[in-house]
PDB file of C-alpha atoms in Angstrom:
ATOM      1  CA  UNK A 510      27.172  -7.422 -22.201  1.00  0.00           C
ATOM      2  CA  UNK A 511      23.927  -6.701 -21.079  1.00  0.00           C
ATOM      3  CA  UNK A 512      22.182  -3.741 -22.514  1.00  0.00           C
ATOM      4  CA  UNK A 513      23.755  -1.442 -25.340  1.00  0.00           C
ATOM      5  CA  UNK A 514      21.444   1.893 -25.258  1.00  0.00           C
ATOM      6  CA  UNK A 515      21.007   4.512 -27.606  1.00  0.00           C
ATOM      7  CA  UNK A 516      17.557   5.463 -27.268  1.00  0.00           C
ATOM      8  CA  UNK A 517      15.817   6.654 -24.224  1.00  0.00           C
ATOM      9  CA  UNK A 518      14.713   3.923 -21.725  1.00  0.00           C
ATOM     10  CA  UNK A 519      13.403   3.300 -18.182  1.00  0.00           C
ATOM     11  CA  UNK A 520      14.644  -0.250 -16.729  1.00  0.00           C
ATOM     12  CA  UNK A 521      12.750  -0.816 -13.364  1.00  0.00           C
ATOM     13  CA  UNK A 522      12.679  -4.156 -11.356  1.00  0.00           C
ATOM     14  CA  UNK A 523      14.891  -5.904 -13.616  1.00  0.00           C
ATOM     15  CA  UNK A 524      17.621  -8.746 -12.530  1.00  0.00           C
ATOM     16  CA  UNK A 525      21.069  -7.694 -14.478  1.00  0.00           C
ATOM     17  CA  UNK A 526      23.340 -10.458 -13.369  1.00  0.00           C
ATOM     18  CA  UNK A 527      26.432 -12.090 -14.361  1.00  0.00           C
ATOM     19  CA  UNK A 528      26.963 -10.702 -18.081  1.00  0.00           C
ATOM     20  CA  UNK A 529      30.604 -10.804 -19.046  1.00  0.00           C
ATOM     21  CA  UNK A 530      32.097  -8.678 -22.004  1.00  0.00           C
ATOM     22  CA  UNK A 531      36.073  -9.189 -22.877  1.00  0.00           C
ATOM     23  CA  UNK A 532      38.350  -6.645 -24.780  1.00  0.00           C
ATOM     24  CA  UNK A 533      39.579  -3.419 -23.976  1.00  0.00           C
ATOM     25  CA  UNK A 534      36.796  -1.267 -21.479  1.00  0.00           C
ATOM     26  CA  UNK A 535      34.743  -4.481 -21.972  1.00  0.00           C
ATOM     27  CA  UNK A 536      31.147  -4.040 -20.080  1.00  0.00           C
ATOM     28  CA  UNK A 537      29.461  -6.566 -19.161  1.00  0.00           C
ATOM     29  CA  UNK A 538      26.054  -4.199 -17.501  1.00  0.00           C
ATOM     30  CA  UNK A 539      25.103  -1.116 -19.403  1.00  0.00           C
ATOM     31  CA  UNK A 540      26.666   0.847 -21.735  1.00  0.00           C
ATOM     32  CA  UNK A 541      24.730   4.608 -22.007  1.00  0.00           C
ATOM     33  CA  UNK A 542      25.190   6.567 -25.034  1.00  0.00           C
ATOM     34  CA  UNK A 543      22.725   9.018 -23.208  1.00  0.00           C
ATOM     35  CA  UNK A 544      22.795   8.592 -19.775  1.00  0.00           C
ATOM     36  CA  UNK A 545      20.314  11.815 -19.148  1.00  0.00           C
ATOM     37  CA  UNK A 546      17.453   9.910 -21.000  1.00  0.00           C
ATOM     38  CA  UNK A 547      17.729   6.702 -18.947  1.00  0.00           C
ATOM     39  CA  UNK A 548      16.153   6.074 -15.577  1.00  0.00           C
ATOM     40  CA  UNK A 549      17.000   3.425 -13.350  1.00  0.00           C
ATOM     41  CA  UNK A 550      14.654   2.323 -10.396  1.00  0.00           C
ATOM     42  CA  UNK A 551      14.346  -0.756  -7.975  1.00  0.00           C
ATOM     43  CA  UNK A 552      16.969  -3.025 -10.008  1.00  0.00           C
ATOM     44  CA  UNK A 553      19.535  -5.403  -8.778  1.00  0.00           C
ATOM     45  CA  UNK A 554      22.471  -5.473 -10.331  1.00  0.00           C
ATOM     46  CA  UNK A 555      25.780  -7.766  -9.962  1.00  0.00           C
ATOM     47  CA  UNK A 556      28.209  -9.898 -11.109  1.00  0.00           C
ATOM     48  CA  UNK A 557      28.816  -8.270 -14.355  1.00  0.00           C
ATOM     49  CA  UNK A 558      32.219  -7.545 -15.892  1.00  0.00           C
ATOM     50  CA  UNK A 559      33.443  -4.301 -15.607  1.00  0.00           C
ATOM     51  CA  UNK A 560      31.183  -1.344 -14.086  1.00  0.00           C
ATOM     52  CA  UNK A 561      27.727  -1.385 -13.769  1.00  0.00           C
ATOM     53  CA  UNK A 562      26.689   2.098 -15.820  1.00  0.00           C
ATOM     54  CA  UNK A 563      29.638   2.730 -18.390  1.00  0.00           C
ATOM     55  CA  UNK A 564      29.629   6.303 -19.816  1.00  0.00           C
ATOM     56  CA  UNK A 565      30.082   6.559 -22.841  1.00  0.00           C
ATOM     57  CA  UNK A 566      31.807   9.998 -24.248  1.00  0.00           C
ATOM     58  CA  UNK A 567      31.759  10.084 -27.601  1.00  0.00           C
ATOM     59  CA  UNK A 568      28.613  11.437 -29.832  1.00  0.00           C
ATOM     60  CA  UNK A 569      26.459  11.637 -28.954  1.00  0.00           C
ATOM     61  CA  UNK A 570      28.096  13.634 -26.038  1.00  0.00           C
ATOM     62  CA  UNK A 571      28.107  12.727 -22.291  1.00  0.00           C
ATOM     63  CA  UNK A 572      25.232  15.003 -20.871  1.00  0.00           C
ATOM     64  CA  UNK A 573      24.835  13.642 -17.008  1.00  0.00           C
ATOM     65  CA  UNK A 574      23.752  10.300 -14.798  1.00  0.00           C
ATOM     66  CA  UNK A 575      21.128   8.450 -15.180  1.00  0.00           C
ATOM     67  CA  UNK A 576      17.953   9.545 -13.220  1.00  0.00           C
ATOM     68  CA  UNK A 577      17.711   7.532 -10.148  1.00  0.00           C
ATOM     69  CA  UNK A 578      14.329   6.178  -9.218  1.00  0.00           C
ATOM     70  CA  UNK A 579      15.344   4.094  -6.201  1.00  0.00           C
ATOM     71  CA  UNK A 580      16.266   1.239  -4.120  1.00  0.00           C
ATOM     72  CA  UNK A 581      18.649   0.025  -6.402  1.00  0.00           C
ATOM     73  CA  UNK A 582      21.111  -2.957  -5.436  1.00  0.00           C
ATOM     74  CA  UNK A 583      24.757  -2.496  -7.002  1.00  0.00           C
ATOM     75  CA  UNK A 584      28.265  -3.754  -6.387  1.00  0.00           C
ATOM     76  CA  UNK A 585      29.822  -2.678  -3.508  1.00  0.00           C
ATOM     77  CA  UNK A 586      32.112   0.439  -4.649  1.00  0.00           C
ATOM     78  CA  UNK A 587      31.082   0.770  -8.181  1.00  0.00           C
ATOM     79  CA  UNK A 588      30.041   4.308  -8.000  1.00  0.00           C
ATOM     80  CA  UNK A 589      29.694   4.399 -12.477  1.00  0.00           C
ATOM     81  CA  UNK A 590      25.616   4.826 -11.734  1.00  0.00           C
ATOM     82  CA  UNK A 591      26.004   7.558  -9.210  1.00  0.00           C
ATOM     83  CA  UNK A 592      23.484   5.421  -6.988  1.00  0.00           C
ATOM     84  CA  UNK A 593      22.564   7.353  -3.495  1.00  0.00           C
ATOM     85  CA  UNK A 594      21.608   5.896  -0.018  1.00  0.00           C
ATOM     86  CA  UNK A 595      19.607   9.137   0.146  1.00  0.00           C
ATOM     87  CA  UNK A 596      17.223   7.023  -2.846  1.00  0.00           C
ATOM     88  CA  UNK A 597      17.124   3.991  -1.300  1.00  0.00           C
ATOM     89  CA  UNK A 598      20.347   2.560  -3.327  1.00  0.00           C
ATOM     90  CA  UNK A 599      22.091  -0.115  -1.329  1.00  0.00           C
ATOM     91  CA  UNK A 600      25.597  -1.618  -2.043  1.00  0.00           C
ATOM     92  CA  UNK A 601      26.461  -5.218  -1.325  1.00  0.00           C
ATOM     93  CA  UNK A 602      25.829  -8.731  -2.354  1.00  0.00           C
ATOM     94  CA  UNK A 603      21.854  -9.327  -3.481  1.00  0.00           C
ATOM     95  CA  UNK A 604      22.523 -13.383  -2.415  1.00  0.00           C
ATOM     96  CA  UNK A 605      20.748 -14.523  -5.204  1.00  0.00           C
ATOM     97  CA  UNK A 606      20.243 -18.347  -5.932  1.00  0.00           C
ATOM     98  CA  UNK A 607      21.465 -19.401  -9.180  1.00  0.00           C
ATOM     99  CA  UNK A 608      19.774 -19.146 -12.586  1.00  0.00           C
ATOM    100  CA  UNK A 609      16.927 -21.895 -12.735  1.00  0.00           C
ATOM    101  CA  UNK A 610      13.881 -22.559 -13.679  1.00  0.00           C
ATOM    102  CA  UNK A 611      11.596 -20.878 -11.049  1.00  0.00           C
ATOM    103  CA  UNK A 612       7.971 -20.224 -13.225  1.00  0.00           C
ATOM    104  CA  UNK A 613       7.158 -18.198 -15.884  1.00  0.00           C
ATOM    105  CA  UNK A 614       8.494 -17.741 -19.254  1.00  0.00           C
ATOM    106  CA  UNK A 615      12.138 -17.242 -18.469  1.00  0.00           C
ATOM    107  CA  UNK A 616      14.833 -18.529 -16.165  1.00  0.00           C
ATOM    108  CA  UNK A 617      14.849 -16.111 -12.980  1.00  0.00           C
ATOM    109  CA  UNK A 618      17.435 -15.791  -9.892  1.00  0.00           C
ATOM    110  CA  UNK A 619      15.526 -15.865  -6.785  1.00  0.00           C
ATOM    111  CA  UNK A 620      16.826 -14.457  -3.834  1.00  0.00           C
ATOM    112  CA  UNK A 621      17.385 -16.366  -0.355  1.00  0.00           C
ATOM    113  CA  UNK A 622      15.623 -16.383   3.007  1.00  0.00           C
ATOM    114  CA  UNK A 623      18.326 -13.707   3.578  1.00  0.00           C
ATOM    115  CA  UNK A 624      18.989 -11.369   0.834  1.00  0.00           C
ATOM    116  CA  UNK A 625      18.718  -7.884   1.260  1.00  0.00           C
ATOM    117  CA  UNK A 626      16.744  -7.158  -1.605  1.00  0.00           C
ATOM    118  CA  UNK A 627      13.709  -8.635   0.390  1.00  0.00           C
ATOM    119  CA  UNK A 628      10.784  -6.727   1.292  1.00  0.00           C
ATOM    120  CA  UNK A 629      12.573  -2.822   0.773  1.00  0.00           C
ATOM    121  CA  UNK A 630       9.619  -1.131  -1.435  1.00  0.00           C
ATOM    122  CA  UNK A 631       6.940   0.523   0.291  1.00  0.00           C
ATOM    123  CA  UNK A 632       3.232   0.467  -1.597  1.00  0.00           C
ATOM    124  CA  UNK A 633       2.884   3.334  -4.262  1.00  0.00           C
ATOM    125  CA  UNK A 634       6.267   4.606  -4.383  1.00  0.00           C
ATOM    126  CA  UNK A 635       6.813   7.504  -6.329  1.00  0.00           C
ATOM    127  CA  UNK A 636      10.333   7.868  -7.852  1.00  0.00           C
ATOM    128  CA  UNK A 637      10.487  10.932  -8.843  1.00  0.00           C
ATOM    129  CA  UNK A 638      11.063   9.983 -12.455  1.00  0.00           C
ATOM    130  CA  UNK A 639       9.427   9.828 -15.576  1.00  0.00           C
ATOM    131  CA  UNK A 640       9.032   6.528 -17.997  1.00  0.00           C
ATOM    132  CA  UNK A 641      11.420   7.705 -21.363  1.00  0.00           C
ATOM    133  CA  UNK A 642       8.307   6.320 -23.649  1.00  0.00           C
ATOM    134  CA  UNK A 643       4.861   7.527 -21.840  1.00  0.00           C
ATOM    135  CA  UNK A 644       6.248  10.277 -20.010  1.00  0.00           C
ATOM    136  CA  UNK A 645       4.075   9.245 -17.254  1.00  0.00           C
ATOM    137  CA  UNK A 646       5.793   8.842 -13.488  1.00  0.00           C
ATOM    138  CA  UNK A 647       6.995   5.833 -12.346  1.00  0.00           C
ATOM    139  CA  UNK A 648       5.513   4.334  -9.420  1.00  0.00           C
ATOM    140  CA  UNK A 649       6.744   1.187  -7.527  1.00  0.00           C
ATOM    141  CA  UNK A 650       5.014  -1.563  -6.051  1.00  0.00           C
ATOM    142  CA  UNK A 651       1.473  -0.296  -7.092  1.00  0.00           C
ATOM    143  CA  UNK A 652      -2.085  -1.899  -7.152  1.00  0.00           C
ATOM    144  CA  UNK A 653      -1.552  -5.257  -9.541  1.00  0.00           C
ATOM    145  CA  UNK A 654       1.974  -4.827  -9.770  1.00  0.00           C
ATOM    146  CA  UNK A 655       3.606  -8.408 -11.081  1.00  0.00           C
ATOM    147  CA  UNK A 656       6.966  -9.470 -11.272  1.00  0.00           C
ATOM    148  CA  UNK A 657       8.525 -10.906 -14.410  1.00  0.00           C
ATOM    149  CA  UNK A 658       6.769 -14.545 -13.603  1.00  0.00           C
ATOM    150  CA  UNK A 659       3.387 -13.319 -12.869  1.00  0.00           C
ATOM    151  CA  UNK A 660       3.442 -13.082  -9.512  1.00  0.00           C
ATOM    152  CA  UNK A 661       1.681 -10.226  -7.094  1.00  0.00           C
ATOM    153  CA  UNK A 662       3.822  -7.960  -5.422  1.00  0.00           C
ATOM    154  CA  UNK A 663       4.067  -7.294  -2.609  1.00  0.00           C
ATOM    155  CA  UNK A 664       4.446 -10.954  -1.026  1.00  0.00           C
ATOM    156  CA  UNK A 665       5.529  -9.597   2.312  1.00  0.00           C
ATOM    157  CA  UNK A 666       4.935  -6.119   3.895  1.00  0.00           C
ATOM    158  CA  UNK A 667       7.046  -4.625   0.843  1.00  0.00           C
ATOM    159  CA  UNK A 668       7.917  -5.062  -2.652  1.00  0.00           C
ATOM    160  CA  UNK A 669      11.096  -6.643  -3.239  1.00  0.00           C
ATOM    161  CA  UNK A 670      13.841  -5.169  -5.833  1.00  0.00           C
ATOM    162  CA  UNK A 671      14.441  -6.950  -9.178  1.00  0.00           C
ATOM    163  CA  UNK A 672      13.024  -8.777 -11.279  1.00  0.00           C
ATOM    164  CA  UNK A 673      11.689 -11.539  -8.930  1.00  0.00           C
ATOM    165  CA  UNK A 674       9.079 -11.207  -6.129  1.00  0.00           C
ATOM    166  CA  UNK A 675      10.152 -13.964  -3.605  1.00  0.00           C
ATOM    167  CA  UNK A 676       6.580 -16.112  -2.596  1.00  0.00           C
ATOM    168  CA  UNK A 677       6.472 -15.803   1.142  1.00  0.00           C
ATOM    169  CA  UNK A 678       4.455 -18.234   3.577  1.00  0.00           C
ATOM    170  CA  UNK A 679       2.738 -17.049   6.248  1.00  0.00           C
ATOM    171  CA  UNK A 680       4.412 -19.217   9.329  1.00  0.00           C
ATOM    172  CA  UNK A 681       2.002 -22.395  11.170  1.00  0.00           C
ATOM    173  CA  UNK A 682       3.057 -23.888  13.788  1.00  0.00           C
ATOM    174  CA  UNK A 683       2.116 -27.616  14.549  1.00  0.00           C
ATOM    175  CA  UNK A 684       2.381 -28.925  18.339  1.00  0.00           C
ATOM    176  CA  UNK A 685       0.288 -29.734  21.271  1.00  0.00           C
ATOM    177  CA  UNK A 686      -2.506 -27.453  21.729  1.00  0.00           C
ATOM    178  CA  UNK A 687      -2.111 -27.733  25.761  1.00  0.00           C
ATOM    179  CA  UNK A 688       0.121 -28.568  28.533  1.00  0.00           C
ATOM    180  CA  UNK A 689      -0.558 -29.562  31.959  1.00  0.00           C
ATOM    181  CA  UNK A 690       2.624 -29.190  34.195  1.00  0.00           C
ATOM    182  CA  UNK A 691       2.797 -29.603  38.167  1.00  0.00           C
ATOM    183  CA  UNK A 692       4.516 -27.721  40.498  1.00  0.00           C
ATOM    184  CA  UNK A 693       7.186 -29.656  42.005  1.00  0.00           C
ATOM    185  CA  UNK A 694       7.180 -32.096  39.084  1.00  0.00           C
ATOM    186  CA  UNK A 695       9.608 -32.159  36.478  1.00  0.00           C
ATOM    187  CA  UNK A 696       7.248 -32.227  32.822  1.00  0.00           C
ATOM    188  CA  UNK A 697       7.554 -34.310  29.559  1.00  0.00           C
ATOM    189  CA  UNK A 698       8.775 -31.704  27.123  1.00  0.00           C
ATOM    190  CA  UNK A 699       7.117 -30.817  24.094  1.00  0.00           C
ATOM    191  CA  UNK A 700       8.140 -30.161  20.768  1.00  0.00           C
ATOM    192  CA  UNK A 701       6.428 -27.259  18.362  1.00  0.00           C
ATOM    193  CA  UNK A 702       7.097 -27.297  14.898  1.00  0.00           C
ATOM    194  CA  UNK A 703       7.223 -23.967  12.505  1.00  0.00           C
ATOM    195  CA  UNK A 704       7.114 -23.452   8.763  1.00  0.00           C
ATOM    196  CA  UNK A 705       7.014 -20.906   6.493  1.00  0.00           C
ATOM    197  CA  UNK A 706       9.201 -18.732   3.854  1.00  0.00           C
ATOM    198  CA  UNK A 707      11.180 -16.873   5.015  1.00  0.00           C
TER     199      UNK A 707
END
């Protein structure tokens, strides 16, 4: 459904959402021919038909998982990647909004004020992998890092996983600068407006 490998490959902040495959063992994520030359590192990953990382066993020959580079978001007992919590891995619902036009080139999924894919990358994390081209180690959420619109990351205190760095807004708040109450005296109330995303 969504990726068909047979070459080595490192896929790292990347959205993989709601690809459907039918027929027998139909996939609708990734299907590895060689699941020891693929990495996988700060991706979400949901909605897809079937399991996330199918292994495929014929030639050539199943050889292992695919490295794990980290804070990975996956379906909530789909165990096919062999994702850890000791990496950062989380199971669960990403609570993505749907696919739409959000800037950039291509049509992105941006998560909500309360996904848990928000703000889970700290700056200049190593994996612990290698890319499958270069050879040279992956690092997330590094100096000038983008996501897939353009946009800096980190927008909070951390990068977020996927493909999608959500904009955040540093809060204001609008009000009355002072108040003058009197003991005794019951005081008009005031109202204090915030904004800001999240």
């Amino acid at each position: 459904g969504a990726i068909f490998q047979a070459a080595p490959m490192s896929i790292r902040h990347s959205t993989i959402t709601g690809n459907t495959a039918t027929g027998t063992g139909a996939v609708g994520g990734l299907v590895l021919f060689d699941r020891a030359s693929t990495s996988l590192s700060a991706n979400v990953f949901a909605g897809n038909t079937g399991v996330t990382c199918f292994r495929r066993t014929t030639s050539p020959v199943d050889n292992g998982n695919p490295a794990d580079g980290g804070y990975n978001q996956y379906p909530s007992g789909d165990t096919s990647c062999s994702f850890s919590a000791a990496k950062h891995d989380q199971a669960g619902d990403p609570s993505l909004a749907p696919l739409a036009a959000n800037g950039g080139l291509t049509q992105t999924r941006l998560p909500s004020p309360t996904s848990p894919v928000l703000d889970k990358i700290p700056a200049a994390t190593a994996t612990g992998v290698n890319d499958a081209i270069s050879g040279s180690a992956i690092t997330l959420c590094g100096a000038g890092a983008l996501d897939q619109r353009g946009t800096a990351r980190p927008q909070g205190a951390k990068c977020d996983l996927g493909s999608v760095e959500k904009v955040q807004v540093a809060p204001t708040v609008d009000g009355p600068s002072t108040a003058d109450y009197a003991v005794g005296n019951a005081g008009t109330p005031l109202t204090y407006t915030s904004t800001g995303s999240p």
